[in-house]
Amino acid sequence: MHFHDCFIRGCDASVLLNSKGNNKAEKDGPPNISLHAFYVIDAAKKALEASCPGVVSCADILALAARDAVFLSGGPTWDVPKGRKDGRTSKASETINLPAPTFNISQLKQSFSQRGLSTADLIALSGGHTLGFAHCSSFSKRVHNFDATHDWDPSINPSFAVQLKSICPLKNRAKNAGTIMDPSSTTFDNTYYKLILQNKALFTSDQALIDSQEGKNLVFKFAASKKAFYEAFVNSMIRMSSINGGQEIRKDCRFIN
């Protein structure tokens, strides 16, 4: 959720604002339909407002919650720099600026560099895909009618492609069909990178990480060493979470003041 926030207008908690009237907010944009548990942020904000009103922004709460989610899933911890402000604008149409699961390596690099982030940041932050769930819409085009000569993306391990086809059939698909991001999807580890090297990455954008020499070197490094991945992830998270935005400290994370 923190990543989905920072890549639109900076880390300003615009992803938490509710849609209102004719304005459809970021949280209702297509890439954000899988975001949930906003109530966790609401509960943290309520407790903070009760003890020190008007001091801690929703954007800071999101950054801290991202750190805690990683740590509680068995990953590293770090000191989160604070002092972010909350934004007053949130548009679903702007979620088109999020890196898409269909992106190739040059599109990914461009998306990150526009936000002052390097290829090394891209490879490290993508490791966040060790946690969570993906809907079929994010990857089903890789395993059905891929192109004129292939039914599935030739960069996918064939047994994995067959597995994904059964989870996401073209007809009679369950409403919220999808799959976990990696087999240890509740544990923050380096399995994600090992899967890429086995051609078992879920998204085109995951498999694309080894399509540049720098990316390939880092994927090998992180697959071999959880410690190296953790160190890089922490540094890149701190860099990403310092992308500025925002003008105020909201009283309620779902509404501007």
Coordinates of C-alpha atoms in Angstrom, one line a residue:
M1 CA 0.0 0.0 0.0
H2 CA 2.9 2.4 0.8
F3 CA 4.4 1.7 -2.6
H4 CA 1.1 2.3 -4.3
D5 CA 0.9 5.6 -2.4
C6 CA 4.4 6.9 -3.0
F7 CA 4.4 6.3 -6.8
I8 CA 1.4 8.6 -7.5
R9 CA 1.9 12.0 -5.8
G10 CA 4.8 11.2 -3.4
C11 CA 4.2 9.5 0.0
D12 CA 1.2 11.7 0.9
A13 CA -1.4 9.1 1.9
S14 CA -3.5 10.0 -1.1
V15 CA -4.2 6.3 -1.5
L16 CA -6.3 6.4 1.7
L17 CA -8.7 9.1 0.7
N18 CA -12.3 8.0 -0.1
S19 CA -14.0 8.7 -3.4
K20 CA -16.4 11.7 -3.1
G21 CA -19.1 12.9 -5.4
N22 CA -17.8 12.8 -9.0
N23 CA -14.2 12.3 -7.9
K24 CA -13.1 8.7 -8.0
A25 CA -10.1 8.3 -5.6
E26 CA -6.9 6.3 -6.1
K27 CA -8.1 3.5 -3.9
D28 CA -10.8 2.8 -6.5
G29 CA -8.4 2.8 -9.4
P30 CA -7.9 -0.6 -11.2
P31 CA -4.4 -1.3 -9.8
N32 CA -5.6 -0.7 -6.3
I33 CA -8.6 -3.0 -6.1
S34 CA -6.6 -5.6 -4.2
L35 CA -5.6 -3.1 -1.5
H36 CA -7.5 -3.8 1.7
A37 CA -7.4 -3.5 5.6
F38 CA -7.6 0.3 5.5
Y39 CA -9.2 -0.2 9.0
V40 CA -5.7 -0.9 10.4
I41 CA -4.5 2.5 9.4
D42 CA -7.8 4.1 10.7
A43 CA -7.3 2.4 14.1
A44 CA -3.7 3.6 14.4
K45 CA -4.8 7.2 13.4
K46 CA -7.6 7.1 16.0
A47 CA -5.2 6.1 18.8
L48 CA -2.7 8.7 17.8
E49 CA -5.3 11.5 17.6
A50 CA -6.5 10.6 21.0
S51 CA -3.0 11.0 22.6
C52 CA -1.4 13.7 20.4
P53 CA -3.9 15.3 18.0
G54 CA -2.7 16.8 14.8
V55 CA 0.9 15.6 15.1
V56 CA 1.4 12.3 13.1
S57 CA 0.3 12.3 9.5
C58 CA -1.5 9.4 7.8
A59 CA 1.4 9.3 5.4
D60 CA 3.8 8.6 8.3
I61 CA 1.4 5.9 9.6
L62 CA 1.5 4.2 6.2
A63 CA 5.3 4.3 6.1
L64 CA 5.5 2.8 9.6
A65 CA 2.8 0.2 8.8
A66 CA 4.8 -0.9 5.8
R67 CA 7.9 -1.4 8.0
D68 CA 5.9 -3.3 10.6
A69 CA 4.2 -5.6 8.1
V70 CA 7.6 -6.6 6.7
F71 CA 9.1 -7.1 10.2
L72 CA 6.1 -9.1 11.5
S73 CA 6.3 -11.3 8.4
G74 CA 9.9 -12.3 9.4
G75 CA 11.7 -9.6 7.4
P76 CA 14.1 -6.8 8.5
T77 CA 13.2 -3.7 10.5
W78 CA 14.5 -0.1 10.2
D79 CA 14.1 3.4 11.5
V80 CA 11.5 5.1 9.4
P81 CA 12.2 8.9 8.9
K82 CA 9.1 10.8 9.8
G83 CA 7.6 14.2 9.1
R84 CA 5.6 13.5 5.9
K85 CA 2.5 15.6 5.2
D86 CA -0.9 14.3 3.8
G87 CA -2.1 15.3 0.4
R88 CA -5.5 16.8 -0.5
T89 CA -5.9 15.3 -4.0
S90 CA -6.6 11.7 -5.0
K91 CA -7.6 10.7 -8.5
A92 CA -8.2 7.1 -9.7
S93 CA -7.1 8.2 -13.2
E94 CA -3.6 8.8 -11.9
T95 CA -3.1 5.2 -10.9
I96 CA -2.2 4.6 -14.5
N97 CA 1.2 6.0 -13.4
L98 CA 1.9 2.9 -11.3
P99 CA 4.3 0.4 -12.9
A100 CA 2.1 -2.3 -14.5
P101 CA 2.6 -6.0 -14.1
T102 CA 2.9 -6.2 -17.9
F103 CA 5.9 -3.8 -18.0
N104 CA 9.2 -4.8 -19.6
I105 CA 12.6 -3.9 -18.1
S106 CA 12.9 -0.5 -19.9
Q107 CA 9.4 0.6 -18.9
L108 CA 10.2 -0.4 -15.3
K109 CA 13.5 1.5 -15.2
Q110 CA 11.9 4.6 -16.7
S111 CA 9.1 4.5 -14.1
F112 CA 11.5 4.2 -11.2
S113 CA 14.0 6.8 -12.6
Q114 CA 11.2 9.4 -12.9
R115 CA 10.9 9.1 -9.2
G116 CA 14.6 9.4 -8.5
L117 CA 15.0 5.6 -7.9
S118 CA 17.7 3.4 -9.5
T119 CA 17.7 0.0 -11.2
A120 CA 19.1 -1.4 -7.9
D121 CA 16.0 0.1 -6.1
L122 CA 13.7 -1.5 -8.7
I123 CA 15.2 -4.9 -8.1
A124 CA 15.2 -4.6 -4.3
L125 CA 11.7 -3.1 -4.0
S126 CA 10.2 -5.7 -6.3
G127 CA 11.1 -8.2 -3.6
G128 CA 8.1 -7.0 -1.8
H129 CA 6.2 -9.4 -4.1
T130 CA 7.3 -12.1 -1.7
L131 CA 4.1 -11.1 0.2
G132 CA 0.5 -11.1 -0.9
F133 CA -2.0 -12.2 -3.5
A134 CA -2.5 -11.4 -7.2
H135 CA -5.8 -11.5 -9.1
C136 CA -5.9 -13.3 -12.5
S137 CA -6.3 -10.0 -14.3
S138 CA -2.6 -9.2 -13.4
F139 CA -1.1 -12.3 -15.2
S140 CA -3.7 -14.3 -17.1
K141 CA -2.6 -12.8 -20.5
R142 CA 0.7 -14.6 -20.0
V143 CA -1.0 -18.0 -20.0
H144 CA -3.8 -17.7 -22.6
N145 CA -3.4 -16.9 -26.3
F146 CA 0.0 -15.2 -25.5
D147 CA 0.8 -14.5 -29.2
A148 CA 0.3 -16.0 -32.7
T149 CA 2.7 -18.9 -32.0
H150 CA 2.5 -19.5 -28.2
D151 CA -0.4 -20.2 -26.0
W152 CA 1.6 -19.0 -23.0
D153 CA 4.6 -16.7 -22.5
P154 CA 7.7 -18.8 -23.5
S155 CA 9.6 -17.3 -20.6
I156 CA 7.3 -19.2 -18.1
N157 CA 8.2 -22.6 -16.8
P158 CA 5.7 -24.9 -18.6
S159 CA 4.5 -26.7 -15.5
F160 CA 3.9 -23.3 -13.8
A161 CA 2.0 -22.1 -16.9
V162 CA -0.3 -25.1 -16.7
Q163 CA -0.9 -24.5 -13.0
L164 CA -1.8 -20.8 -13.6
K165 CA -4.1 -21.8 -16.5
S166 CA -6.1 -24.0 -14.1
I167 CA -6.3 -21.2 -11.5
C168 CA -7.4 -18.7 -14.2
P169 CA -9.5 -20.5 -16.8
L170 CA -10.8 -18.4 -19.7
K171 CA -14.4 -19.5 -18.9
N172 CA -16.2 -19.9 -15.6
R173 CA -13.5 -18.2 -13.6
A174 CA -14.3 -17.6 -9.9
K175 CA -15.0 -13.9 -9.2
N176 CA -11.9 -13.2 -7.1
A177 CA -9.7 -15.9 -8.7
G178 CA -6.0 -15.5 -8.3
T179 CA -3.0 -16.9 -6.5
I180 CA -0.4 -16.1 -3.8
M181 CA 2.7 -14.2 -5.0
D182 CA 5.0 -16.9 -3.9
P183 CA 4.6 -20.2 -2.0
S184 CA 5.7 -18.6 1.3
S185 CA 3.4 -15.6 0.7
T186 CA 3.0 -14.7 4.4
T187 CA 6.8 -14.8 5.0
F188 CA 9.1 -12.0 4.0
D189 CA 12.0 -13.9 2.5
N190 CA 14.1 -14.2 -0.7
T191 CA 12.0 -16.9 -2.3
Y192 CA 10.7 -14.4 -4.9
Y193 CA 14.2 -14.1 -6.5
K194 CA 14.7 -17.9 -6.5
L195 CA 11.4 -18.3 -8.4
I196 CA 12.5 -15.7 -11.1
L197 CA 15.6 -17.9 -11.7
Q198 CA 13.3 -20.9 -12.2
N199 CA 11.1 -19.0 -14.6
K200 CA 8.2 -19.2 -12.1
A201 CA 7.7 -15.4 -11.5
L202 CA 4.0 -14.4 -11.6
F203 CA 4.1 -11.1 -13.5
T204 CA 5.8 -10.2 -16.7
S205 CA 7.4 -7.3 -14.7
D206 CA 8.9 -9.9 -12.3
Q207 CA 10.4 -12.1 -14.9
A208 CA 11.7 -9.0 -16.7
L209 CA 14.1 -8.1 -13.9
I210 CA 16.7 -10.5 -15.4
D211 CA 16.5 -8.9 -18.8
S212 CA 19.3 -6.4 -18.0
Q213 CA 22.7 -7.4 -16.8
E214 CA 22.6 -5.3 -13.7
G215 CA 19.2 -6.7 -12.8
K216 CA 20.3 -10.3 -13.5
N217 CA 23.3 -9.8 -11.2
L218 CA 21.2 -8.5 -8.4
V219 CA 18.5 -11.2 -8.7
F220 CA 21.3 -13.8 -8.4
K221 CA 22.8 -12.0 -5.5
F222 CA 19.5 -11.7 -3.6
A223 CA 18.5 -15.3 -4.4
A224 CA 21.7 -16.5 -2.9
S225 CA 21.7 -14.2 0.2
K226 CA 18.7 -13.2 2.3
K227 CA 21.0 -10.8 4.2
A228 CA 22.0 -9.0 1.0
F229 CA 18.4 -8.7 0.0
Y230 CA 17.3 -7.4 3.4
E231 CA 20.0 -4.7 3.4
A232 CA 19.2 -3.5 -0.1
F233 CA 15.4 -3.6 0.6
V234 CA 15.8 -1.4 3.7
N235 CA 17.9 1.2 1.9
S236 CA 15.5 1.3 -1.1
M237 CA 12.4 1.6 1.2
I238 CA 13.9 4.6 3.0
R239 CA 14.7 6.2 -0.4
M240 CA 11.2 5.6 -1.8
S241 CA 9.5 6.7 1.4
S242 CA 11.2 10.1 1.3
I243 CA 9.5 11.0 -2.0
N244 CA 7.7 14.1 -0.9
G245 CA 4.1 15.2 -1.3
G246 CA 1.4 16.6 0.9
Q247 CA 0.3 19.8 2.6
E248 CA -1.5 19.0 5.9
I249 CA -1.9 16.5 8.7
R250 CA -5.4 14.9 8.3
K251 CA -7.6 14.4 11.3
D252 CA -9.2 11.4 9.5
C253 CA -7.2 9.4 6.9
R254 CA -10.2 8.9 4.6
F255 CA -11.0 12.6 4.3
I256 CA -9.2 15.9 3.8
N257 CA -9.4 18.5 6.6

